[in-house]
Amino acid sequence: MDDVRSPRPAPEPLWRDAVGRRLRQARHARGERLTDTARSAGVSPQYLSEMERGMKEPSSEMLAAVAGALELSLLDLTIGVATDLQQWIDGQRVEQLQAAGRMSGRSAATRAATQGAYALVA
């Protein structure tokens, strides 16, 4: 008998990684350099770089300072991170359903996106 195992899902992204990606995206969208945002937030460029790369677990005060420097509220940042994590979870669901042969790529993506939208509304 063959030992057939389903592939293990990728580990869920860490909060600090998702926050860092969101902060970097916001900074790039504003066309700011790392040093500009760091100066506005009152943190060192090295610390901000480590935050953006998910190397630091920033305190709520640090998150508020950097978000404020990027003209984001903590709520804006949190919703953005939650949306990113929900999209990751939806992608995992699609992969699991496709691997199980229970639905085609298009219908799996549609179902996962709909479930994600309902989760965000709730």
Short mmCIF file of N, CA, C and O in Angstrom, two decimals:
data_model
loop_
_atom_site.label_atom_id
_atom_site.label_comp_id
_atom_site.label_asym_id
_atom_site.label_seq_id
_atom_site.Cartn_x
_atom_site.Cartn_y
_atom_site.Cartn_z
N MET A 1 0.84 -1.16 0.00
CA MET A 1 0.00 0.00 0.00
C MET A 1 0.90 1.24 0.00
O MET A 1 1.83 1.35 0.79
N ASP A 2 0.59 2.18 -0.89
CA ASP A 2 1.37 3.41 -0.97
C ASP A 2 1.00 4.35 0.16
O ASP A 2 -0.15 4.43 0.57
N ASP A 3 1.99 5.03 0.65
CA ASP A 3 1.77 6.03 1.70
C ASP A 3 1.48 7.36 1.01
O ASP A 3 2.39 8.09 0.64
N VAL A 4 0.19 7.65 0.82
CA VAL A 4 -0.21 8.87 0.14
C VAL A 4 -0.67 9.88 1.20
O VAL A 4 -1.62 9.63 1.92
N ARG A 5 0.04 10.96 1.27
CA ARG A 5 -0.30 12.00 2.24
C ARG A 5 -0.64 13.28 1.49
O ARG A 5 -0.04 13.59 0.47
N SER A 6 -1.60 14.00 2.04
CA SER A 6 -1.91 15.28 1.42
C SER A 6 -0.81 16.27 1.82
O SER A 6 -0.24 16.18 2.90
N PRO A 7 -0.51 17.19 0.92
CA PRO A 7 0.54 18.15 1.23
C PRO A 7 0.14 19.01 2.43
O PRO A 7 -1.02 19.35 2.60
N ARG A 8 1.13 19.32 3.24
CA ARG A 8 0.87 20.16 4.41
C ARG A 8 0.72 21.60 3.95
O ARG A 8 1.49 22.07 3.12
N PRO A 9 -0.25 22.30 4.51
CA PRO A 9 -0.40 23.71 4.12
C PRO A 9 0.77 24.53 4.64
O PRO A 9 1.41 24.18 5.64
N ALA A 10 1.04 25.60 3.94
CA ALA A 10 2.10 26.50 4.39
C ALA A 10 1.71 27.10 5.73
O ALA A 10 0.52 27.28 6.01
N PRO A 11 2.68 27.39 6.58
CA PRO A 11 2.33 27.99 7.88
C PRO A 11 1.72 29.37 7.68
O PRO A 11 2.08 30.10 6.76
N GLU A 12 0.77 29.70 8.53
CA GLU A 12 0.11 31.00 8.47
C GLU A 12 1.14 32.11 8.68
O GLU A 12 2.03 31.97 9.52
N PRO A 13 1.03 33.20 7.93
CA PRO A 13 1.99 34.29 8.11
C PRO A 13 1.90 34.86 9.53
O PRO A 13 0.82 34.89 10.13
N LEU A 14 3.02 35.28 10.05
CA LEU A 14 3.04 35.91 11.36
C LEU A 14 2.47 37.32 11.26
O LEU A 14 2.61 38.00 10.24
N TRP A 15 1.85 37.78 12.34
CA TRP A 15 1.28 39.13 12.39
C TRP A 15 2.34 40.17 12.06
O TRP A 15 2.12 41.08 11.27
N ARG A 16 3.53 40.02 12.64
CA ARG A 16 4.56 41.03 12.42
C ARG A 16 5.00 41.09 10.95
O ARG A 16 5.35 42.15 10.45
N ASP A 17 4.97 39.95 10.26
CA ASP A 17 5.30 39.94 8.83
C ASP A 17 4.23 40.68 8.03
O ASP A 17 4.54 41.47 7.14
N ALA A 18 2.97 40.39 8.35
CA ALA A 18 1.86 41.03 7.64
C ALA A 18 1.83 42.53 7.91
O ALA A 18 1.61 43.33 7.00
N VAL A 19 2.09 42.93 9.15
CA VAL A 19 2.15 44.36 9.49
C VAL A 19 3.29 45.03 8.74
O VAL A 19 3.13 46.11 8.17
N GLY A 20 4.44 44.38 8.71
CA GLY A 20 5.59 44.95 8.03
C GLY A 20 5.35 45.16 6.55
O GLY A 20 5.69 46.21 6.00
N ARG A 21 4.71 44.17 5.92
CA ARG A 21 4.40 44.32 4.48
C ARG A 21 3.44 45.48 4.27
O ARG A 21 3.61 46.27 3.33
N ARG A 22 2.44 45.62 5.14
CA ARG A 22 1.47 46.72 5.01
C ARG A 22 2.15 48.07 5.20
O ARG A 22 1.86 49.02 4.47
N LEU A 23 3.04 48.17 6.18
CA LEU A 23 3.74 49.44 6.41
C LEU A 23 4.61 49.80 5.20
O LEU A 23 4.61 50.95 4.75
N ARG A 24 5.31 48.82 4.68
CA ARG A 24 6.16 49.08 3.51
C ARG A 24 5.32 49.49 2.31
O ARG A 24 5.67 50.42 1.58
N GLN A 25 4.20 48.82 2.09
CA GLN A 25 3.32 49.19 0.98
C GLN A 25 2.83 50.63 1.12
O GLN A 25 2.81 51.38 0.15
N ALA A 26 2.44 50.98 2.33
CA ALA A 26 1.94 52.35 2.57
C ALA A 26 3.04 53.37 2.34
O ALA A 26 2.81 54.43 1.74
N ARG A 27 4.24 53.06 2.79
CA ARG A 27 5.37 53.99 2.61
C ARG A 27 5.69 54.15 1.13
O ARG A 27 5.88 55.26 0.64
N HIS A 28 5.72 53.05 0.41
CA HIS A 28 6.00 53.11 -1.03
C HIS A 28 4.90 53.86 -1.78
O HIS A 28 5.19 54.62 -2.71
N ALA A 29 3.64 53.64 -1.38
CA ALA A 29 2.52 54.33 -2.03
C ALA A 29 2.63 55.85 -1.85
O ALA A 29 2.21 56.61 -2.71
N ARG A 30 3.23 56.28 -0.75
CA ARG A 30 3.43 57.71 -0.50
C ARG A 30 4.71 58.23 -1.16
O ARG A 30 4.97 59.43 -1.14
N GLY A 31 5.50 57.32 -1.70
CA GLY A 31 6.75 57.72 -2.33
C GLY A 31 7.80 58.20 -1.35
O GLY A 31 8.66 59.00 -1.70
N GLU A 32 7.74 57.69 -0.13
CA GLU A 32 8.68 58.11 0.92
C GLU A 32 9.85 57.13 1.03
O GLU A 32 9.70 55.93 0.81
N ARG A 33 10.98 57.71 1.40
CA ARG A 33 12.14 56.88 1.72
C ARG A 33 12.00 56.40 3.16
O ARG A 33 11.29 57.00 3.96
N LEU A 34 12.70 55.36 3.48
CA LEU A 34 12.69 54.81 4.83
C LEU A 34 13.07 55.88 5.85
O LEU A 34 12.42 56.02 6.89
N THR A 35 14.10 56.66 5.53
CA THR A 35 14.57 57.68 6.48
C THR A 35 13.52 58.77 6.69
O THR A 35 13.40 59.29 7.80
N ASP A 36 12.75 59.11 5.65
CA ASP A 36 11.71 60.13 5.80
C ASP A 36 10.63 59.68 6.77
O ASP A 36 10.24 60.41 7.67
N THR A 37 10.14 58.46 6.57
CA THR A 37 9.08 57.94 7.43
C THR A 37 9.59 57.73 8.85
O THR A 37 8.90 58.05 9.81
N ALA A 38 10.80 57.22 8.97
CA ALA A 38 11.38 57.00 10.30
C ALA A 38 11.50 58.31 11.06
O ALA A 38 11.14 58.39 12.25
N ARG A 39 11.96 59.35 10.39
CA ARG A 39 12.10 60.65 11.03
C ARG A 39 10.73 61.16 11.50
O ARG A 39 10.58 61.63 12.63
N SER A 40 9.73 61.06 10.64
CA SER A 40 8.38 61.52 10.99
C SER A 40 7.79 60.74 12.17
O SER A 40 7.04 61.28 12.97
N ALA A 41 8.13 59.45 12.24
CA ALA A 41 7.60 58.59 13.30
C ALA A 41 8.41 58.68 14.58
O ALA A 41 7.95 58.22 15.63
N GLY A 42 9.62 59.23 14.50
CA GLY A 42 10.46 59.31 15.69
C GLY A 42 11.13 57.99 16.03
O GLY A 42 11.39 57.70 17.20
N VAL A 43 11.41 57.19 15.00
CA VAL A 43 12.13 55.92 15.20
C VAL A 43 13.35 55.93 14.30
O VAL A 43 13.45 56.72 13.37
N SER A 44 14.27 55.05 14.58
CA SER A 44 15.47 54.98 13.74
C SER A 44 15.13 54.29 12.42
O SER A 44 14.24 53.43 12.38
N PRO A 45 15.82 54.64 11.36
CA PRO A 45 15.60 53.95 10.08
C PRO A 45 15.85 52.45 10.19
O PRO A 45 15.14 51.65 9.57
N GLN A 46 16.82 52.07 11.00
CA GLN A 46 17.12 50.64 11.18
C GLN A 46 15.93 49.92 11.81
O GLN A 46 15.59 48.81 11.40
N TYR A 47 15.34 50.55 12.83
CA TYR A 47 14.20 49.92 13.50
C TYR A 47 13.02 49.81 12.54
O TYR A 47 12.36 48.76 12.48
N LEU A 48 12.74 50.87 11.79
CA LEU A 48 11.64 50.82 10.82
C LEU A 48 11.90 49.74 9.77
O LEU A 48 10.99 48.99 9.41
N SER A 49 13.13 49.63 9.32
CA SER A 49 13.47 48.59 8.35
C SER A 49 13.20 47.21 8.93
O SER A 49 12.65 46.33 8.25
N GLU A 50 13.58 47.00 10.17
CA GLU A 50 13.34 45.71 10.82
C GLU A 50 11.85 45.45 11.01
O GLU A 50 11.40 44.31 10.88
N MET A 51 11.08 46.49 11.29
CA MET A 51 9.62 46.34 11.38
C MET A 51 9.05 45.89 10.04
O MET A 51 8.25 44.96 9.97
N GLU A 52 9.47 46.57 8.98
CA GLU A 52 8.96 46.27 7.65
C GLU A 52 9.33 44.86 7.18
O GLU A 52 8.59 44.24 6.43
N ARG A 53 10.47 44.36 7.63
CA ARG A 53 10.91 43.03 7.24
C ARG A 53 10.40 41.94 8.18
O ARG A 53 10.71 40.76 8.01
N GLY A 54 9.60 42.32 9.18
CA GLY A 54 9.06 41.35 10.12
C GLY A 54 10.07 40.84 11.12
O GLY A 54 9.88 39.77 11.71
N MET A 55 11.15 41.58 11.31
CA MET A 55 12.21 41.16 12.23
C MET A 55 11.94 41.62 13.67
O MET A 55 12.53 41.09 14.59
N LYS A 56 11.08 42.62 13.82
CA LYS A 56 10.75 43.15 15.14
C LYS A 56 9.28 42.96 15.43
O LYS A 56 8.44 43.00 14.53
N GLU A 57 8.95 42.77 16.68
CA GLU A 57 7.58 42.70 17.16
C GLU A 57 7.30 44.06 17.81
O GLU A 57 7.54 44.24 19.00
N PRO A 58 6.85 45.05 17.02
CA PRO A 58 6.74 46.40 17.55
C PRO A 58 5.63 46.55 18.59
O PRO A 58 4.61 45.86 18.53
N SER A 59 5.86 47.46 19.52
CA SER A 59 4.84 47.76 20.53
C SER A 59 3.70 48.54 19.87
O SER A 59 3.84 49.05 18.75
N SER A 60 2.59 48.64 20.58
CA SER A 60 1.46 49.39 20.04
C SER A 60 1.83 50.86 19.86
O SER A 60 1.36 51.52 18.92
N GLU A 61 2.71 51.38 20.72
CA GLU A 61 3.15 52.76 20.59
C GLU A 61 3.96 52.96 19.31
O GLU A 61 3.79 53.96 18.60
N MET A 62 4.83 52.00 19.00
CA MET A 62 5.63 52.09 17.78
C MET A 62 4.73 51.98 16.55
O MET A 62 4.90 52.71 15.57
N LEU A 63 3.78 51.05 16.60
CA LEU A 63 2.86 50.91 15.47
C LEU A 63 2.05 52.20 15.26
O LEU A 63 1.87 52.64 14.13
N ALA A 64 1.60 52.79 16.36
CA ALA A 64 0.83 54.03 16.25
C ALA A 64 1.69 55.15 15.68
O ALA A 64 1.22 55.94 14.85
N ALA A 65 2.94 55.22 16.08
CA ALA A 65 3.83 56.28 15.60
C ALA A 65 4.09 56.13 14.10
O ALA A 65 4.00 57.11 13.34
N VAL A 66 4.39 54.92 13.66
CA VAL A 66 4.69 54.71 12.24
C VAL A 66 3.41 54.85 11.41
O VAL A 66 3.43 55.49 10.35
N ALA A 67 2.31 54.29 11.88
CA ALA A 67 1.05 54.44 11.15
C ALA A 67 0.69 55.93 11.03
O ALA A 67 0.31 56.39 9.94
N GLY A 68 0.85 56.66 12.11
CA GLY A 68 0.56 58.10 12.08
C GLY A 68 1.44 58.84 11.09
O GLY A 68 0.97 59.73 10.38
N ALA A 69 2.71 58.47 11.04
CA ALA A 69 3.63 59.10 10.09
C ALA A 69 3.21 58.82 8.65
O ALA A 69 3.48 59.62 7.75
N LEU A 70 2.53 57.71 8.45
CA LEU A 70 2.05 57.34 7.12
C LEU A 70 0.60 57.79 6.88
O LEU A 70 -0.02 57.40 5.89
N GLU A 71 0.09 58.57 7.83
CA GLU A 71 -1.29 59.07 7.79
C GLU A 71 -2.31 57.94 7.74
O GLU A 71 -3.31 57.99 7.03
N LEU A 72 -2.02 56.90 8.53
CA LEU A 72 -2.93 55.77 8.71
C LEU A 72 -3.35 55.73 10.17
O LEU A 72 -2.54 56.03 11.05
N SER A 73 -4.57 55.33 10.43
CA SER A 73 -4.97 55.07 11.80
C SER A 73 -4.59 53.62 12.12
O SER A 73 -4.32 52.82 11.21
N LEU A 74 -4.58 53.31 13.40
CA LEU A 74 -4.33 51.91 13.76
C LEU A 74 -5.43 51.02 13.20
O LEU A 74 -5.17 49.87 12.81
N LEU A 75 -6.64 51.54 13.11
CA LEU A 75 -7.73 50.78 12.53
C LEU A 75 -7.47 50.51 11.05
O LEU A 75 -7.66 49.38 10.58
N ASP A 76 -7.01 51.52 10.31
CA ASP A 76 -6.67 51.32 8.89
C ASP A 76 -5.63 50.22 8.74
O ASP A 76 -5.75 49.34 7.89
N LEU A 77 -4.60 50.30 9.56
CA LEU A 77 -3.52 49.32 9.50
C LEU A 77 -4.05 47.92 9.83
O LEU A 77 -3.76 46.95 9.13
N THR A 78 -4.83 47.82 10.88
CA THR A 78 -5.36 46.53 11.33
C THR A 78 -6.28 45.92 10.28
O THR A 78 -6.19 44.72 10.00
N ILE A 79 -7.15 46.72 9.71
CA ILE A 79 -8.06 46.21 8.67
C ILE A 79 -7.26 45.74 7.46
O ILE A 79 -7.55 44.69 6.89
N GLY A 80 -6.24 46.49 7.07
CA GLY A 80 -5.41 46.08 5.95
C GLY A 80 -4.71 44.76 6.21
O GLY A 80 -4.67 43.88 5.35
N VAL A 81 -4.16 44.60 7.41
CA VAL A 81 -3.48 43.35 7.77
C VAL A 81 -4.48 42.20 7.82
O VAL A 81 -4.22 41.11 7.30
N ALA A 82 -5.65 42.45 8.41
CA ALA A 82 -6.68 41.40 8.49
C ALA A 82 -7.12 40.98 7.10
O ALA A 82 -7.31 39.78 6.84
N THR A 83 -7.25 41.92 6.19
CA THR A 83 -7.63 41.61 4.81
C THR A 83 -6.56 40.74 4.15
O THR A 83 -6.87 39.75 3.47
N ASP A 84 -5.30 41.11 4.34
CA ASP A 84 -4.20 40.32 3.77
C ASP A 84 -4.21 38.89 4.31
O ASP A 84 -4.03 37.93 3.56
N LEU A 85 -4.41 38.75 5.61
CA LEU A 85 -4.43 37.42 6.22
C LEU A 85 -5.64 36.61 5.74
O LEU A 85 -5.53 35.41 5.50
N GLN A 86 -6.77 37.28 5.57
CA GLN A 86 -7.96 36.59 5.07
C GLN A 86 -7.73 36.10 3.65
O GLN A 86 -8.11 34.98 3.30
N GLN A 87 -7.07 36.89 2.83
CA GLN A 87 -6.76 36.48 1.46
C GLN A 87 -5.83 35.27 1.47
O GLN A 87 -5.97 34.37 0.65
N TRP A 88 -4.88 35.25 2.39
CA TRP A 88 -3.98 34.11 2.50
C TRP A 88 -4.77 32.86 2.87
O TRP A 88 -4.59 31.79 2.27
N ILE A 89 -5.68 32.98 3.85
CA ILE A 89 -6.50 31.85 4.29
C ILE A 89 -7.37 31.37 3.14
O ILE A 89 -7.50 30.17 2.89
N ASP A 90 -7.98 32.30 2.41
CA ASP A 90 -8.81 31.92 1.27
C ASP A 90 -7.98 31.17 0.22
O ASP A 90 -8.45 30.20 -0.36
N GLY A 91 -6.77 31.62 -0.01
CA GLY A 91 -5.89 30.93 -0.96
C GLY A 91 -5.58 29.52 -0.51
O GLY A 91 -5.52 28.59 -1.33
N GLN A 92 -5.40 29.33 0.79
CA GLN A 92 -5.15 27.99 1.32
C GLN A 92 -6.37 27.10 1.12
O GLN A 92 -6.24 25.93 0.77
N ARG A 93 -7.57 27.65 1.33
CA ARG A 93 -8.80 26.88 1.13
C ARG A 93 -8.92 26.43 -0.32
O ARG A 93 -9.31 25.30 -0.60
N VAL A 94 -8.63 27.34 -1.23
CA VAL A 94 -8.70 27.01 -2.65
C VAL A 94 -7.75 25.87 -2.96
O VAL A 94 -8.13 24.90 -3.63
N GLU A 95 -6.51 25.96 -2.46
CA GLU A 95 -5.53 24.90 -2.73
C GLU A 95 -5.99 23.56 -2.15
O GLU A 95 -5.83 22.52 -2.79
N GLN A 96 -6.57 23.59 -0.95
CA GLN A 96 -7.04 22.34 -0.33
C GLN A 96 -8.18 21.72 -1.13
O GLN A 96 -8.22 20.52 -1.35
N LEU A 97 -9.13 22.57 -1.57
CA LEU A 97 -10.26 22.05 -2.34
C LEU A 97 -9.80 21.51 -3.69
O LEU A 97 -10.27 20.48 -4.15
N GLN A 98 -8.87 22.21 -4.31
CA GLN A 98 -8.36 21.74 -5.60
C GLN A 98 -7.58 20.44 -5.42
O GLN A 98 -7.72 19.52 -6.23
N ALA A 99 -6.78 20.35 -4.37
CA ALA A 99 -6.00 19.13 -4.12
C ALA A 99 -6.92 17.94 -3.87
O ALA A 99 -6.62 16.81 -4.25
N ALA A 100 -8.06 18.21 -3.23
CA ALA A 100 -9.01 17.14 -2.96
C ALA A 100 -9.83 16.80 -4.19
O ALA A 100 -10.62 15.84 -4.17
N GLY A 101 -9.68 17.60 -5.27
CA GLY A 101 -10.42 17.35 -6.50
C GLY A 101 -11.89 17.68 -6.37
O GLY A 101 -12.71 17.19 -7.12
N ARG A 102 -12.22 18.52 -5.39
CA ARG A 102 -13.62 18.81 -5.14
C ARG A 102 -14.14 20.00 -5.92
O ARG A 102 -15.33 20.24 -5.95
N MET A 103 -13.26 20.77 -6.54
CA MET A 103 -13.75 21.85 -7.38
C MET A 103 -12.67 22.36 -8.29
O MET A 103 -11.48 22.18 -8.03
N SER A 104 -13.11 22.97 -9.35
CA SER A 104 -12.17 23.53 -10.32
C SER A 104 -11.54 24.79 -9.75
O SER A 104 -12.02 25.35 -8.77
N GLY A 105 -10.49 25.24 -10.37
CA GLY A 105 -9.79 26.44 -9.91
C GLY A 105 -10.68 27.66 -9.83
O GLY A 105 -10.68 28.39 -8.85
N ARG A 106 -11.48 27.90 -10.87
CA ARG A 106 -12.32 29.10 -10.90
C ARG A 106 -13.41 29.04 -9.83
O ARG A 106 -13.61 29.99 -9.09
N SER A 107 -14.11 27.93 -9.69
CA SER A 107 -15.18 27.87 -8.70
C SER A 107 -14.62 27.88 -7.28
O SER A 107 -15.23 28.44 -6.37
N ALA A 108 -13.44 27.30 -7.07
CA ALA A 108 -12.82 27.34 -5.75
C ALA A 108 -12.45 28.76 -5.39
O ALA A 108 -12.69 29.21 -4.26
N ALA A 109 -11.89 29.49 -6.33
CA ALA A 109 -11.50 30.87 -6.07
C ALA A 109 -12.73 31.73 -5.78
O ALA A 109 -12.72 32.57 -4.88
N THR A 110 -13.80 31.52 -6.53
CA THR A 110 -15.02 32.28 -6.32
C THR A 110 -15.61 32.00 -4.94
O THR A 110 -15.98 32.91 -4.22
N ARG A 111 -15.67 30.73 -4.59
CA ARG A 111 -16.22 30.37 -3.28
C ARG A 111 -15.36 30.95 -2.15
O ARG A 111 -15.88 31.50 -1.18
N ALA A 112 -14.06 30.83 -2.25
CA ALA A 112 -13.18 31.34 -1.20
C ALA A 112 -13.29 32.85 -1.09
O ALA A 112 -13.33 33.40 0.02
N ALA A 113 -13.37 33.55 -2.20
CA ALA A 113 -13.50 35.01 -2.17
C ALA A 113 -14.81 35.42 -1.52
O ALA A 113 -14.87 36.37 -0.74
N THR A 114 -15.88 34.71 -1.83
CA THR A 114 -17.19 35.01 -1.24
C THR A 114 -17.15 34.77 0.26
O THR A 114 -17.63 35.59 1.04
N GLN A 115 -16.56 33.66 0.69
CA GLN A 115 -16.45 33.38 2.12
C GLN A 115 -15.63 34.43 2.83
O GLN A 115 -15.96 34.88 3.91
N GLY A 116 -14.55 34.88 2.17
CA GLY A 116 -13.71 35.92 2.76
C GLY A 116 -14.46 37.22 2.91
O GLY A 116 -14.33 37.93 3.91
N ALA A 117 -15.26 37.58 1.91
CA ALA A 117 -16.03 38.82 1.98
C ALA A 117 -17.03 38.75 3.12
O ALA A 117 -17.20 39.72 3.86
N TYR A 118 -17.70 37.60 3.28
CA TYR A 118 -18.64 37.46 4.38
C TYR A 118 -17.94 37.55 5.73
O TYR A 118 -18.46 38.14 6.68
N ALA A 119 -16.76 36.97 5.82
CA ALA A 119 -16.01 37.02 7.08
C ALA A 119 -15.62 38.44 7.44
O ALA A 119 -15.67 38.83 8.60
N LEU A 120 -15.25 39.23 6.45
CA LEU A 120 -14.85 40.62 6.73
C LEU A 120 -16.05 41.46 7.13
O LEU A 120 -15.93 42.36 7.97
N VAL A 121 -17.21 41.18 6.57
CA VAL A 121 -18.42 41.93 6.91
C VAL A 121 -18.84 41.59 8.32
O VAL A 121 -19.29 42.45 9.06
N ALA A 122 -18.70 40.33 8.70
CA ALA A 122 -19.12 39.88 10.02
C ALA A 122 -18.21 40.44 11.04
O ALA A 122 -18.25 41.20 11.82
#
